[in-house]
Amino acid sequence: ANGSCALGAGRGDVRCHACSSCAPGEYLSAFCPGSGGSDASACAPCTSSCPPGRSLSGECSGAGTRDAVTCRVCPAGTYAPTNASRACVPCPAGTRSSEGAAGCEPCAAGEYAPEGSAACLSCAQWGCSGVPGYGSVCT
């Protein structure tokens, strides 16, 4: 039948849609057998979550033939706390992170780091004495 789906285990395993397009958040993964203008397509969901420490990158409009969403590793100095993070967040001042972090680690006593830092520096190296807001950390 037109628009029928026969990719193995049965219709419940694959959703078929007319017009060779999919809903937003999906991509065209395979064509199902059909006939003429009512051929249908098998749609698969695009990536919607990444492990913490990675952010979702890209969009799926429903018109593509591949999953356009990827998981990007957060660079050092940033973090992605949840599976659905759309961006890596800079670590707050006074904390640091390595690449792929799910959270930030506080600097040790006598150390400080500006926002988005990959490493903490000793107060002597950073020279933060006299900088408003940092005096109590570095004295």
Short mmCIF file of C-alpha atoms in Angstrom, two decimals:
data_model
loop_
_atom_site.label_atom_id
_atom_site.label_comp_id
_atom_site.label_asym_id
_atom_site.label_seq_id
_atom_site.Cartn_x
_atom_site.Cartn_y
_atom_site.Cartn_z
CA ALA A 1 0.00 0.00 0.00
CA ASN A 2 1.09 3.54 -0.60
CA GLY A 3 3.02 4.94 2.34
CA SER A 4 3.29 1.58 4.04
CA CYS A 5 6.35 0.84 6.09
CA ALA A 6 8.12 -2.50 5.87
CA LEU A 7 11.57 -2.22 7.40
CA GLY A 8 11.63 -5.41 9.40
CA ALA A 9 9.84 -5.94 12.68
CA GLY A 10 6.77 -3.93 11.81
CA ARG A 11 5.13 -0.56 11.65
CA GLY A 12 5.40 0.02 15.41
CA ASP A 13 9.19 0.09 15.20
CA VAL A 14 9.49 2.81 12.58
CA ARG A 15 7.33 5.87 12.05
CA CYS A 16 6.58 6.65 8.42
CA HIS A 17 5.57 10.06 7.14
CA ALA A 18 4.42 11.20 3.73
CA CYS A 19 6.34 13.74 1.62
CA SER A 20 9.81 12.57 2.68
CA SER A 21 10.07 15.03 5.55
CA CYS A 22 10.14 14.70 9.30
CA ALA A 23 9.06 16.77 12.26
CA PRO A 24 11.50 19.28 13.80
CA GLY A 25 13.91 17.38 16.05
CA GLU A 26 13.99 14.41 13.67
CA TYR A 27 15.91 13.47 10.52
CA LEU A 28 15.16 11.26 7.52
CA SER A 29 16.95 8.01 8.32
CA ALA A 30 15.62 5.73 5.57
CA PHE A 31 13.01 5.53 2.85
CA CYS A 32 10.14 3.11 3.26
CA PRO A 33 8.74 1.27 0.27
CA GLY A 34 5.76 3.03 -1.25
CA SER A 35 4.72 4.17 -4.67
CA GLY A 36 4.83 7.40 -6.59
CA GLY A 37 4.25 10.69 -4.88
CA SER A 38 3.06 9.10 -1.65
CA ASP A 39 6.33 7.38 -0.81
CA ALA A 40 6.96 7.70 2.88
CA SER A 41 10.07 8.20 4.94
CA ALA A 42 11.33 6.73 8.18
CA CYS A 43 12.21 9.41 10.71
CA ALA A 44 14.59 9.04 13.61
CA PRO A 45 15.00 11.38 16.56
CA CYS A 46 18.00 13.69 16.58
CA THR A 47 20.36 13.71 19.52
CA SER A 48 18.59 15.39 22.43
CA SER A 49 20.96 14.79 25.32
CA CYS A 50 24.68 14.60 25.97
CA PRO A 51 26.63 13.43 28.99
CA PRO A 52 27.31 16.20 31.53
CA GLY A 53 30.47 18.06 30.49
CA ARG A 54 29.30 18.20 26.87
CA SER A 55 26.83 20.58 25.24
CA LEU A 56 24.34 20.05 22.43
CA SER A 57 25.40 21.71 19.19
CA GLY A 58 23.41 22.05 15.97
CA GLU A 59 19.72 21.90 15.03
CA CYS A 60 17.47 19.36 13.32
CA SER A 61 14.78 20.97 11.16
CA GLY A 62 13.22 17.71 9.97
CA ALA A 63 14.41 18.16 6.37
CA GLY A 64 17.90 16.68 6.70
CA THR A 65 19.12 13.15 6.06
CA ARG A 66 21.46 12.96 9.05
CA ASP A 67 21.47 13.80 12.73
CA ALA A 68 22.77 17.39 12.69
CA VAL A 69 23.03 17.60 16.49
CA THR A 70 26.33 16.65 18.07
CA CYS A 71 27.77 16.64 21.58
CA ARG A 72 30.63 19.10 21.93
CA VAL A 73 33.14 18.74 24.79
CA CYS A 74 33.20 21.82 27.00
CA PRO A 75 36.60 23.55 26.97
CA ALA A 76 38.59 24.02 30.16
CA GLY A 77 37.21 26.87 32.26
CA THR A 78 33.60 25.98 31.39
CA TYR A 79 31.12 23.26 32.34
CA ALA A 80 27.81 21.71 31.27
CA PRO A 81 25.82 20.55 34.32
CA THR A 82 22.92 18.69 32.64
CA ASN A 83 22.21 16.30 29.77
CA ALA A 84 20.30 19.01 27.91
CA SER A 85 22.84 21.84 28.19
CA ARG A 86 22.79 23.92 24.99
CA ALA A 87 25.96 25.81 25.92
CA CYS A 88 28.99 25.44 28.13
CA VAL A 89 28.81 27.84 31.08
CA PRO A 90 31.92 29.75 32.27
CA CYS A 91 33.09 28.75 35.74
CA PRO A 92 32.39 31.47 38.33
CA ALA A 93 35.26 33.52 39.69
CA GLY A 94 37.15 31.61 42.38
CA THR A 95 36.66 28.25 40.64
CA ARG A 96 38.24 26.28 37.78
CA SER A 97 37.52 23.32 35.52
CA SER A 98 39.31 21.02 33.13
CA GLU A 99 38.02 20.04 29.68
CA GLY A 100 34.71 18.14 29.70
CA ALA A 101 33.70 19.17 33.22
CA ALA A 102 30.21 18.73 34.65
CA GLY A 103 30.98 21.30 37.38
CA CYS A 104 33.68 23.63 38.65
CA GLU A 105 36.09 23.07 41.53
CA PRO A 106 36.83 25.79 44.08
CA CYS A 107 40.32 27.21 44.30
CA ALA A 108 42.36 26.40 47.42
CA ALA A 109 42.99 28.91 50.18
CA GLY A 110 45.42 31.57 48.97
CA GLU A 111 44.50 30.97 45.32
CA TYR A 112 42.12 32.74 43.00
CA ALA A 113 40.80 32.49 39.44
CA PRO A 114 38.84 34.95 37.33
CA GLU A 115 35.56 33.79 35.72
CA GLY A 116 36.08 31.09 33.06
CA SER A 117 39.45 29.87 34.34
CA ALA A 118 41.08 26.53 33.62
CA ALA A 119 43.48 26.90 36.55
CA CYS A 120 43.76 28.67 39.87
CA LEU A 121 46.75 30.91 40.49
CA SER A 122 48.39 31.79 43.74
CA CYS A 123 47.53 35.28 44.92
CA ALA A 124 51.18 36.30 44.44
CA GLN A 125 51.04 35.23 40.76
CA TRP A 126 47.67 36.76 40.07
CA GLY A 127 48.36 39.98 41.93
CA CYS A 128 44.77 40.46 43.03
CA SER A 129 45.48 42.40 46.20
CA GLY A 130 43.83 45.78 45.96
CA VAL A 131 41.32 44.59 43.34
CA PRO A 132 37.80 45.32 44.65
CA GLY A 133 36.09 42.17 45.88
CA TYR A 134 39.23 40.03 45.87
CA GLY A 135 41.09 41.52 48.81
CA SER A 136 39.64 39.06 51.35
CA VAL A 137 40.70 36.10 49.20
CA CYS A 138 44.27 37.23 48.70
CA THR A 139 45.18 38.74 52.07
#
